[in-house]
Every structure is written in C-alpha cells, then in structure tokens.
Short mmCIF file of C-alpha atoms in Angstrom, two decimals:
data_model
loop_
_atom_site.label_atom_id
_atom_site.label_comp_id
_atom_site.label_asym_id
_atom_site.label_seq_id
_atom_site.Cartn_x
_atom_site.Cartn_y
_atom_site.Cartn_z
CA UNK C 269 0.00 0.00 0.00
CA UNK C 270 2.76 2.46 0.92
CA UNK C 271 4.76 1.31 -2.06
CA UNK C 272 2.87 3.15 -4.80
CA UNK C 273 4.86 5.46 -7.04
CA UNK C 274 4.57 9.06 -5.85
CA UNK C 275 7.03 10.82 -8.13
CA UNK C 276 5.03 12.55 -10.85
CA UNK C 277 7.91 12.60 -13.35
CA UNK C 278 8.55 8.90 -12.78
CA UNK C 279 4.84 8.12 -13.22
CA UNK C 280 4.87 9.91 -16.58
CA UNK C 281 8.10 8.19 -17.63
CA UNK C 282 6.79 4.72 -16.80
CA UNK C 283 3.36 5.42 -18.31
CA UNK C 284 4.75 6.66 -21.60
CA UNK C 285 7.18 3.72 -21.67
CA UNK C 286 4.30 1.25 -21.24
CA UNK C 287 2.29 2.98 -23.95
CA UNK C 288 5.23 2.99 -26.39
CA UNK C 289 5.82 -0.70 -25.66
CA UNK C 290 2.20 -1.76 -26.08
CA UNK C 291 0.75 0.54 -28.73
CA UNK C 292 1.43 -0.15 -32.38
CA UNK C 293 2.74 3.23 -33.49
CA UNK C 294 4.95 1.96 -36.32
CA UNK C 295 2.78 3.52 -39.04
CA UNK C 296 2.37 6.86 -37.25
CA UNK C 297 4.77 9.76 -37.94
CA UNK C 298 6.82 10.77 -34.87
CA UNK C 299 5.01 14.04 -34.14
CA UNK C 300 1.57 12.43 -34.43
CA UNK C 301 2.79 9.48 -32.35
CA UNK C 302 3.70 11.86 -29.53
CA UNK C 303 0.17 13.24 -29.61
CA UNK C 304 -1.30 9.72 -29.78
CA UNK C 305 0.72 8.68 -26.70
CA UNK C 306 -0.79 11.60 -24.77
CA UNK C 307 -4.29 10.68 -25.92
CA UNK C 308 -3.76 7.04 -24.91
CA UNK C 309 -2.43 8.22 -21.55
CA UNK C 310 -5.63 10.20 -21.02
CA UNK C 311 -7.96 7.24 -21.64
CA UNK C 312 -5.93 4.18 -20.60
CA UNK C 313 -6.46 2.35 -23.90
CA UNK C 314 -3.49 1.47 -26.13
CA UNK C 315 -5.79 0.18 -28.86
CA UNK C 316 -6.92 3.74 -29.47
CA UNK C 317 -4.26 3.85 -32.17
CA UNK C 318 -6.30 1.34 -34.23
CA UNK C 319 -9.04 3.97 -34.61
CA UNK C 320 -6.74 6.91 -35.19
CA UNK C 321 -6.87 8.69 -38.55
CA UNK C 322 -4.99 11.86 -39.39
CA UNK C 323 -3.47 14.13 -41.98
CA UNK C 324 0.30 13.71 -41.90
CA UNK C 325 0.72 17.46 -41.33
CA UNK C 326 -1.93 17.93 -38.64
CA UNK C 327 0.49 18.40 -35.75
CA UNK C 328 2.77 20.74 -37.70
CA UNK C 329 -0.22 22.77 -38.91
CA UNK C 330 -1.81 23.02 -35.49
CA UNK C 331 1.46 23.91 -33.78
CA UNK C 332 2.30 26.52 -36.38
CA UNK C 333 -1.13 28.12 -35.99
CA UNK C 334 -0.78 28.25 -32.21
CA UNK C 335 2.67 29.83 -32.57
CA UNK C 336 1.08 32.49 -34.76
CA UNK C 337 -1.40 33.25 -31.99
CA UNK C 338 -4.41 31.33 -33.32
CA UNK C 339 -7.22 30.67 -30.85
CA UNK C 340 -8.40 27.21 -29.83
CA UNK C 341 -12.12 26.80 -30.51
CA UNK C 342 -13.87 24.02 -28.64
CA UNK C 343 -17.38 22.65 -28.19
CA UNK C 344 -17.26 21.87 -24.46
CA UNK C 345 -16.41 23.87 -21.37
CA UNK C 346 -14.60 20.84 -19.92
CA UNK C 347 -12.17 20.98 -22.84
CA UNK C 348 -11.60 24.71 -22.38
CA UNK C 349 -10.99 24.01 -18.69
CA UNK C 350 -8.57 21.15 -19.32
CA UNK C 351 -6.19 22.77 -21.77
CA UNK C 352 -2.98 23.67 -19.98
CA UNK C 353 -2.51 27.41 -20.42
CA UNK C 354 1.23 27.19 -19.70
CA UNK C 355 1.67 24.92 -22.74
CA UNK C 356 0.23 27.43 -25.19
CA UNK C 357 2.98 29.37 -26.98
CA UNK C 358 1.20 32.77 -27.24
CA UNK C 359 -1.24 32.92 -24.35
CA UNK C 360 -3.68 31.86 -27.06
CA UNK C 361 -7.36 32.44 -26.50
CA UNK C 362 -9.40 29.36 -25.68
CA UNK C 363 -12.93 29.91 -26.91
CA UNK C 364 -16.02 27.92 -25.93
CA UNK C 365 -19.21 29.68 -26.95
CA UNK C 366 -21.57 27.07 -25.50
CA UNK C 367 -22.34 29.09 -22.34
CA UNK C 368 -23.02 32.27 -24.38
CA UNK C 369 -26.45 33.67 -23.51
CA UNK C 370 -27.41 33.87 -27.21
CA UNK C 371 -27.01 30.12 -27.78
CA UNK C 372 -30.39 28.77 -26.57
CA UNK C 373 -32.28 31.16 -28.88
CA UNK C 374 -29.92 30.37 -31.76
CA UNK C 375 -30.49 26.65 -31.21
CA UNK C 376 -34.27 27.10 -31.28
CA UNK C 377 -34.00 29.24 -34.41
CA UNK C 378 -31.74 26.77 -36.21
CA UNK C 379 -33.64 23.74 -34.95
CA UNK C 380 -30.51 22.08 -33.65
CA UNK C 381 -28.60 21.34 -30.45
CA UNK C 382 -27.02 24.07 -28.37
CA UNK C 383 -23.63 22.50 -29.06
CA UNK C 384 -24.16 22.96 -32.80
CA UNK C 385 -25.71 26.41 -32.52
CA UNK C 386 -22.75 27.59 -30.45
CA UNK C 387 -20.55 27.26 -33.55
CA UNK C 388 -22.43 30.09 -35.21
CA UNK C 389 -20.60 32.35 -32.78
CA UNK C 390 -17.26 31.02 -34.10
CA UNK C 391 -17.58 32.54 -37.58
CA UNK C 392 -15.21 35.49 -37.11
CA UNK C 393 -12.54 33.42 -35.37
CA UNK C 394 -12.75 30.15 -37.26
CA UNK C 395 -10.36 30.88 -40.17
CA UNK C 396 -6.87 29.73 -39.18
CA UNK C 397 -7.91 28.54 -35.73
CA UNK C 398 -7.30 25.19 -34.03
CA UNK C 399 -10.64 23.44 -33.59
CA UNK C 400 -11.10 20.78 -30.91
CA UNK C 401 -14.48 19.05 -30.92
CA UNK C 402 -14.61 16.41 -28.22
CA UNK C 403 -18.20 16.18 -27.18
CA UNK C 404 -21.02 16.72 -29.68
CA UNK C 405 -21.23 15.09 -33.11
CA UNK C 406 -23.74 17.82 -34.06
CA UNK C 407 -21.02 20.42 -33.51
CA UNK C 408 -18.78 18.68 -36.04
CA UNK C 409 -21.67 18.44 -38.52
CA UNK C 410 -22.39 22.16 -37.99
CA UNK C 411 -18.73 22.94 -38.71
CA UNK C 412 -19.12 21.38 -42.16
CA UNK C 413 -22.17 23.56 -42.80
CA UNK C 414 -20.31 26.73 -41.83
CA UNK C 415 -17.48 25.79 -44.19
CA UNK C 416 -20.03 25.09 -46.94
CA UNK C 417 -21.37 28.59 -46.38
CA UNK C 418 -17.92 29.96 -47.16
CA UNK C 419 -16.45 30.59 -43.72
CA UNK C 420 -12.67 30.16 -43.97
CA UNK C 421 -11.30 26.85 -42.72
CA UNK C 422 -9.38 26.32 -39.49
CA UNK C 423 -5.68 25.46 -39.54
CA UNK C 424 -6.26 22.07 -37.91
CA UNK C 425 -9.16 20.03 -36.54
CA UNK C 426 -9.09 17.61 -33.61
CA UNK C 427 -12.31 15.67 -34.17
CA UNK C 428 -13.09 13.34 -31.30
CA UNK C 429 -16.81 13.67 -30.56
CA UNK C 430 -18.04 10.73 -28.54
CA UNK C 431 -21.15 8.61 -28.41
CA UNK C 432 -23.86 6.64 -30.06
CA UNK C 433 -25.76 8.96 -32.41
CA UNK C 434 -23.74 10.70 -35.11
CA UNK C 435 -20.27 10.27 -33.64
CA UNK C 436 -19.16 7.59 -36.10
CA UNK C 437 -20.76 9.39 -39.07
CA UNK C 438 -19.46 12.87 -38.22
CA UNK C 439 -15.87 11.64 -38.00
CA UNK C 440 -16.14 9.65 -41.25
CA UNK C 441 -17.49 12.79 -42.89
CA UNK C 442 -14.57 14.83 -41.56
CA UNK C 443 -12.07 12.42 -43.09
CA UNK C 444 -14.00 12.31 -46.38
CA UNK C 445 -14.17 16.09 -46.62
CA UNK C 446 -10.76 16.91 -45.15
CA UNK C 447 -11.44 20.64 -45.04
CA UNK C 448 -8.23 21.11 -43.04
CA UNK C 449 -5.55 18.86 -41.52
CA UNK C 450 -7.37 16.61 -39.05
CA UNK C 451 -6.90 14.11 -36.26
CA UNK C 452 -9.82 11.83 -35.48
CA UNK C 453 -10.59 8.74 -33.42
CA UNK C 454 -12.99 6.70 -35.52
CA UNK C 455 -15.87 4.91 -33.88
CA UNK C 456 -17.82 5.81 -30.77
CA UNK C 457 -14.84 6.62 -28.59
CA UNK C 458 -13.71 10.17 -27.98
CA UNK C 459 -14.45 12.79 -25.39
CA UNK C 460 -13.14 15.84 -23.68
CA UNK C 461 -10.12 14.19 -22.05
CA UNK C 462 -8.85 12.95 -25.43
CA UNK C 463 -9.44 16.35 -27.01
CA UNK C 464 -7.54 18.07 -24.22
CA UNK C 465 -4.64 15.62 -24.43
CA UNK C 466 -4.40 16.19 -28.18
CA UNK C 467 -4.42 19.98 -27.92
CA UNK C 468 -1.92 19.98 -25.05
CA UNK C 469 0.41 17.71 -27.04
CA UNK C 470 0.05 19.73 -30.24
CA UNK C 471 0.86 22.87 -28.28
CA UNK C 472 4.32 21.73 -27.16
CA UNK C 473 7.04 19.59 -28.59
CA UNK C 474 8.19 17.95 -25.37
CA UNK C 475 7.01 14.33 -25.02
CA UNK H 245 -25.13 14.91 -44.74
CA UNK H 246 -28.12 17.11 -43.97
CA UNK H 247 -29.93 14.16 -42.47
CA UNK H 248 -28.14 13.98 -39.13
CA UNK H 249 -30.27 14.11 -35.99
CA UNK H 250 -30.39 17.65 -34.59
CA UNK H 251 -32.92 17.28 -31.81
CA UNK H 252 -31.02 17.04 -28.53
CA UNK H 253 -33.78 15.19 -26.68
CA UNK H 254 -34.08 12.69 -29.53
CA UNK H 255 -30.30 12.16 -29.56
CA UNK H 256 -30.39 11.36 -25.84
CA UNK H 257 -33.40 9.06 -26.26
CA UNK H 258 -31.78 7.08 -29.07
CA UNK H 259 -28.39 6.99 -27.34
CA UNK H 260 -29.78 5.68 -24.08
CA UNK H 261 -31.91 3.17 -26.01
CA UNK H 262 -28.83 1.84 -27.81
CA UNK H 263 -26.90 1.61 -24.56
CA UNK H 264 -29.74 -0.23 -22.78
CA UNK H 265 -30.00 -2.64 -25.74
CA UNK H 266 -26.27 -3.35 -25.96
CA UNK H 267 -24.96 -3.16 -22.40
CA UNK H 268 -25.43 -6.10 -20.08
CA UNK H 269 -27.01 -4.37 -17.10
CA UNK H 270 -28.99 -7.38 -15.83
CA UNK H 271 -26.90 -7.71 -12.68
CA UNK H 272 -26.88 -4.00 -11.88
CA UNK H 273 -29.53 -2.45 -9.57
CA UNK H 274 -31.76 0.09 -11.35
CA UNK H 275 -30.31 3.23 -9.77
CA UNK H 276 -26.72 2.13 -10.42
CA UNK H 277 -27.71 1.11 -13.97
CA UNK H 278 -28.95 4.64 -14.63
CA UNK H 279 -25.56 5.97 -13.55
CA UNK H 280 -23.77 3.33 -15.63
CA UNK H 281 -25.78 4.33 -18.72
CA UNK H 282 -24.63 7.93 -18.29
CA UNK H 283 -21.02 6.83 -17.87
CA UNK H 284 -21.24 4.67 -20.99
CA UNK H 285 -22.80 7.59 -22.85
CA UNK H 286 -19.82 9.74 -21.87
CA UNK H 287 -17.19 7.32 -23.20
CA UNK H 288 -18.95 5.47 -26.04
CA UNK H 289 -18.14 2.00 -24.67
CA UNK H 290 -20.93 -0.39 -23.65
CA UNK H 291 -18.43 -2.91 -22.30
CA UNK H 292 -17.61 -0.47 -19.52
CA UNK H 293 -20.16 -2.38 -17.47
CA UNK H 294 -17.83 -5.41 -17.43
CA UNK H 295 -15.35 -3.40 -15.36
CA UNK H 296 -17.91 -1.76 -13.10
CA UNK H 297 -17.82 -2.56 -9.38
CA UNK H 298 -19.98 -0.87 -6.78
CA UNK H 299 -21.62 -0.94 -3.38
CA UNK H 300 -25.34 -1.56 -3.85
CA UNK H 301 -26.13 1.61 -1.90
CA UNK H 302 -23.62 3.94 -3.55
CA UNK H 303 -26.17 5.94 -5.55
CA UNK H 304 -28.59 6.24 -2.64
CA UNK H 305 -25.79 7.27 -0.29
CA UNK H 306 -24.35 9.82 -2.70
CA UNK H 307 -27.75 11.29 -3.55
CA UNK H 308 -28.75 11.52 0.09
CA UNK H 309 -25.49 13.31 0.93
CA UNK H 310 -25.98 15.81 -1.88
CA UNK H 311 -29.55 16.46 -0.72
CA UNK H 312 -28.13 17.20 2.72
CA UNK H 313 -25.85 19.81 1.19
CA UNK H 314 -22.62 17.79 1.09
CA UNK H 315 -19.85 19.15 -1.14
CA UNK H 316 -18.38 17.29 -4.10
CA UNK H 317 -14.62 16.90 -3.72
CA UNK H 318 -12.67 16.14 -6.87
CA UNK H 319 -9.07 15.73 -7.98
CA UNK H 320 -9.25 17.53 -11.32
CA UNK H 321 -10.39 20.95 -12.44
CA UNK H 322 -11.95 19.41 -15.56
CA UNK H 323 -14.28 17.41 -13.33
CA UNK H 324 -15.22 20.48 -11.31
CA UNK H 325 -15.89 22.26 -14.60
CA UNK H 326 -18.00 19.46 -16.04
CA UNK H 327 -20.43 18.87 -13.19
CA UNK H 328 -23.78 20.40 -14.11
CA UNK H 329 -24.60 22.92 -11.38
CA UNK H 330 -28.32 22.85 -12.21
CA UNK H 331 -28.44 19.13 -11.35
CA UNK H 332 -27.16 19.61 -7.81
CA UNK H 333 -30.01 19.67 -5.30
CA UNK H 334 -28.58 22.25 -2.85
CA UNK H 335 -26.26 24.46 -4.90
CA UNK H 336 -23.64 22.14 -3.42
CA UNK H 337 -20.03 23.29 -3.34
CA UNK H 338 -17.73 21.67 -5.87
CA UNK H 339 -14.24 21.65 -4.46
CA UNK H 340 -11.02 21.05 -6.36
CA UNK H 341 -7.97 22.04 -4.35
CA UNK H 342 -5.42 21.21 -7.05
CA UNK H 343 -4.96 24.86 -8.14
CA UNK H 344 -4.51 26.04 -4.52
CA UNK H 345 -1.28 28.00 -4.16
CA UNK H 346 -0.20 25.85 -1.18
CA UNK H 347 -0.22 22.60 -3.15
CA UNK H 348 3.22 22.68 -4.84
CA UNK H 349 4.94 23.21 -1.49
CA UNK H 350 2.80 20.52 0.14
CA UNK H 351 3.69 18.09 -2.66
CA UNK H 352 7.40 18.77 -2.18
CA UNK H 353 7.05 18.37 1.59
CA UNK H 354 5.11 15.10 1.29
CA UNK H 355 7.26 13.79 -1.56
CA UNK H 356 4.24 13.05 -3.72
CA UNK H 357 2.29 14.35 -6.69
CA UNK H 358 0.39 17.62 -6.60
CA UNK H 359 -2.81 15.66 -7.19
CA UNK H 360 -2.20 13.65 -4.02
CA UNK H 361 -0.99 16.60 -1.96
CA UNK H 362 -4.14 18.55 -2.89
CA UNK H 363 -6.17 16.08 -0.81
CA UNK H 364 -4.51 17.35 2.37
CA UNK H 365 -6.63 20.47 1.88
CA UNK H 366 -9.78 18.30 1.92
CA UNK H 367 -9.49 17.24 5.57
CA UNK H 368 -12.15 19.56 7.00
CA UNK H 369 -14.66 18.86 4.25
CA UNK H 370 -14.07 15.15 3.62
CA UNK H 371 -16.42 13.62 6.23
CA UNK H 372 -19.80 13.03 4.62
CA UNK H 373 -18.78 14.46 1.24
CA UNK H 374 -19.14 12.95 -2.22
CA UNK H 375 -15.65 12.22 -3.58
CA UNK H 376 -15.03 11.96 -7.32
CA UNK H 377 -11.51 10.96 -8.29
CA UNK H 378 -11.24 10.70 -12.06
CA UNK H 379 -7.68 11.54 -12.87
CA UNK H 380 -4.83 10.62 -10.53
CA UNK H 381 -4.34 7.19 -8.93
CA UNK H 382 -2.08 8.90 -6.37
CA UNK H 383 -5.07 10.96 -5.21
CA UNK H 384 -7.02 7.81 -4.46
CA UNK H 385 -4.03 6.30 -2.62
CA UNK H 386 -3.69 9.53 -0.62
CA UNK H 387 -7.37 9.32 0.30
CA UNK H 388 -6.72 5.95 1.96
CA UNK H 389 -3.87 7.50 3.95
CA UNK H 390 -6.06 10.35 5.19
CA UNK H 391 -8.70 7.83 6.30
CA UNK H 392 -5.99 5.79 8.03
CA UNK H 393 -5.02 8.95 9.92
CA UNK H 394 -8.57 9.15 11.25
CA UNK H 395 -10.21 11.70 8.99
CA UNK H 396 -13.92 10.85 8.77
CA UNK H 397 -15.01 8.99 5.64
CA UNK H 398 -16.97 10.49 2.76
CA UNK H 399 -20.58 9.44 2.11
CA UNK H 400 -19.73 7.98 -1.30
CA UNK H 401 -16.70 7.59 -3.56
CA UNK H 402 -16.64 7.63 -7.35
CA UNK H 403 -13.23 6.09 -8.06
CA UNK H 404 -12.33 6.23 -11.72
CA UNK H 405 -8.69 7.34 -11.94
CA UNK H 406 -7.25 6.51 -15.34
CA UNK H 407 -3.97 5.27 -16.68
CA UNK H 408 -1.02 2.98 -16.60
CA UNK H 409 0.73 3.42 -13.25
CA UNK H 410 -1.34 2.81 -10.14
CA UNK H 411 -4.82 3.10 -11.67
CA UNK H 412 -5.56 -0.63 -11.54
CA UNK H 413 -4.06 -1.01 -8.07
CA UNK H 414 -5.71 2.05 -6.51
CA UNK H 415 -9.17 0.91 -7.60
CA UNK H 416 -8.58 -2.65 -6.39
CA UNK H 417 -7.49 -1.19 -3.06
CA UNK H 418 -10.65 0.94 -2.87
CA UNK H 419 -12.84 -2.13 -3.34
CA UNK H 420 -10.79 -4.15 -0.83
CA UNK H 421 -10.97 -1.40 1.80
CA UNK H 422 -14.52 -0.16 1.07
CA UNK H 423 -14.19 2.80 3.43
CA UNK H 424 -17.51 4.13 2.09
CA UNK H 425 -20.00 3.14 -0.62
CA UNK H 426 -18.05 3.20 -3.89
CA UNK H 427 -18.40 3.04 -7.65
CA UNK H 428 -15.30 2.09 -9.61
CA UNK H 429 -14.31 1.14 -13.15
CA UNK H 430 -11.65 -1.52 -12.76
CA UNK H 431 -8.67 -1.56 -15.07
CA UNK H 432 -6.91 1.29 -16.81
CA UNK H 433 -10.03 3.04 -18.06
CA UNK H 434 -11.53 6.02 -16.29
CA UNK H 435 -11.14 9.74 -16.54
CA UNK H 436 -12.80 13.05 -15.94
CA UNK H 437 -15.70 12.55 -18.37
CA UNK H 438 -16.72 9.32 -16.62
CA UNK H 439 -16.40 10.93 -13.19
CA UNK H 440 -18.56 13.86 -14.30
CA UNK H 441 -21.20 11.59 -15.82
CA UNK H 442 -21.36 9.58 -12.59
CA UNK H 443 -21.71 12.63 -10.35
CA UNK H 444 -24.31 14.23 -12.63
CA UNK H 445 -26.34 11.02 -12.65
CA UNK H 446 -26.05 10.53 -8.90
CA UNK H 447 -27.23 14.10 -8.40
CA UNK H 448 -30.60 13.60 -10.11
CA UNK H 449 -33.05 10.79 -10.49
CA UNK H 450 -34.15 11.51 -14.05
CA UNK H 451 -32.57 9.14 -16.60
#
C-alpha cells in the first residue's frame, strides 16, 4: 500500500514507456505518435491507435497556428478548462461559446442542439484557428455547414466527438471532406479528455 | 449529410436506447444502472459495465449526501468544470484544491504528486462528502492514507482514476478497503468525463 509510485515525473516516464511498448505506433509519424501517446495516456487504452486517422501534417499545422497566436475553438467547457494554459505558446485564446447567452435562442431558431448552434458564434474566429471538438457530433456536422457557407477553414481540426448517435458518421465525414488537416478517433470513442490531451500535445514539442 | 439528428432530446433518447439494448445491465440495480448508462454515454463504450464494481447503496448514499448539502470533492479541475450545477439539489459546493497555491509546497514536503498533496486540503470537508476521483491514482491512494489517519469517511466515492501506473491497483485497493460506498471502473479506463457523468447522474433521479 505504501509502495505506490509518488514521483510525478517517474509516473509519466513509466506510463509513456508502457504505452510505447504496447501501442502499435509503427505507421504513425513521430510528431503524431507523440500526440497519440498523450491521448492514450488520457484514456488508458493502447488500442486507441487502431481507430486513429490523421493528416500527416496535422500536428505541424496546429502547432504553427498556435505559434502564430491562433485561438483554440472548442465545443465543451470541460475541454476549455482542461487545456494547460502554460503549454500554449502565445497565451492563445481558448474559446467555448456554448455558455453564451445567445445560444439557446440560436439553437431554437436553427432547430438544432445548443452545441451545434454555439458554432455560429465562431464565424469570425474560425479561419486559421485550431478546432477541438470532443463532445457533440452535431457540432462537427455544424462545422461542415459553416465551411459550406464559405467561412474560412481552421488550420487544424481535432475531431473526437463521442457517443452513439452521429459520432461515427461525423468523424467519417470529416475524413471524407478533409477541409483542413485533421486528427480523429474513428468509432464511438472520444471525449473531452482525449481532445484536451491532443491539444496539449500539439501545443508543445516535449514528449 | 443534412440528415443527421439535430434534436437534442431525440439524440439522448436514441443513445440511451442503444446503450440499454447493448450493455449487459442485468446484474446491476436500477439506480446504479442509470448511472452506468450515463457513464457509458460519456465514453462510447458499452463494455464499460464489465469493469464496473460498486456498493449496492452507492447511488442512494451519494444522492442523500448531496440532498443534505454535502460538497463534491474532486481531484481535477476538468471534473469540477464538467459537473452540471443545475443538477445539484442544494447548490452544493464543488471543491477542487489542485490549483490552490499551497499545493506545490505541500507536494514537495510530502514527496508526492500535486494531485495527491491537494487532498490534504480536503481534511475539514471530507467527512460526509461525495468524492469523485477521475484523474490521478495517487489521489485515491492519498485518500486511503487520510482515512488511516482518522479523517472521517466520505458518504460515497466515485473512483475512476485513469492510466497505466497505479490506476488498476488504486481501484482494487478501494474495493478491498470499502471505506464508504463506492463506484469504480476496474482496469486502466476512467477519466474526468466518466467521473462527471457519474456525479451528474447521482445528483438527479431523471434518466
């Protein structure tokens, strides 16, 4: 009982070593692999890599955007809360419009979820941003609609909405469309912890 | 593309229907099953139920404590951020001491992680509280130490720390000790989204 590991750095070192030993990262470029290791660390599942799909330049594109001061746009307050400010290179804004007071009326007007309607408040900031959708499939679907309307694309998209209705389809659609460099976890898995891990890893080069 | 489901209530209804159809909840009491459905919804994995372990009275004990005004104590700011305030019956406090300015020094003094050291600031509020540990195994281990020192036990414990070093062992230890009614997800899986889903479901009786 008193023998558990208490040294945070040692816990990270051992965890990442176990993930590297168990996860099949052979086909993943080094910078994406570093992000994948962080995502696996956040969910405890090394087979996450089987569902990973990505543009080869997604990490470079996202990191470059953040270094230019791009904001992070996200669909869930938990994600905004989880991103480590100290990792961001330019004190970048982290934007989650879901709690905005205009969203319920927008959702009623658009006939959609609040998570999707919240993206209508992204329009001005979307071009060149880093998007992290880790909760609502409808938010990812709404992103495609905004892009279809002519809003400029983000620099990179972390697409890991989770769940049973629309999650699979929204991520397949993202890969099919590829409106910007993307990182997705196919299937039902996803969530705010994975989205946070991905953004935190994209933000900094250290393991 | 334009055919995705946009009605939030309908998305929930279909999602919960799919989970109830696919997850083997036969051996789980109804109130715990409702919580399990929410946890599965948050992670997209119906086989989560295979790793679920619980005291039969954990939901009743947690709900009763919240109705008496007990605080929720948690190890991660993401969890504190994700708990839906409107679901809490008494505007209950949600306490996460990790960002407290005293924690780094405490961690150095105790020779442990910041996540574990943060629990030393829980002492006054721990007895009768609802504890939700969804990130750090060391926090759960530290909880056992505080209880060994004589701090009064919480009313209920959601124990879903995630990861590769200590997660499995800390949850096994929680079940072995059973210092209070508990809900755990054995194995490496866990995380803040699961912890939030569990607390939100414990807080209210509606599905």
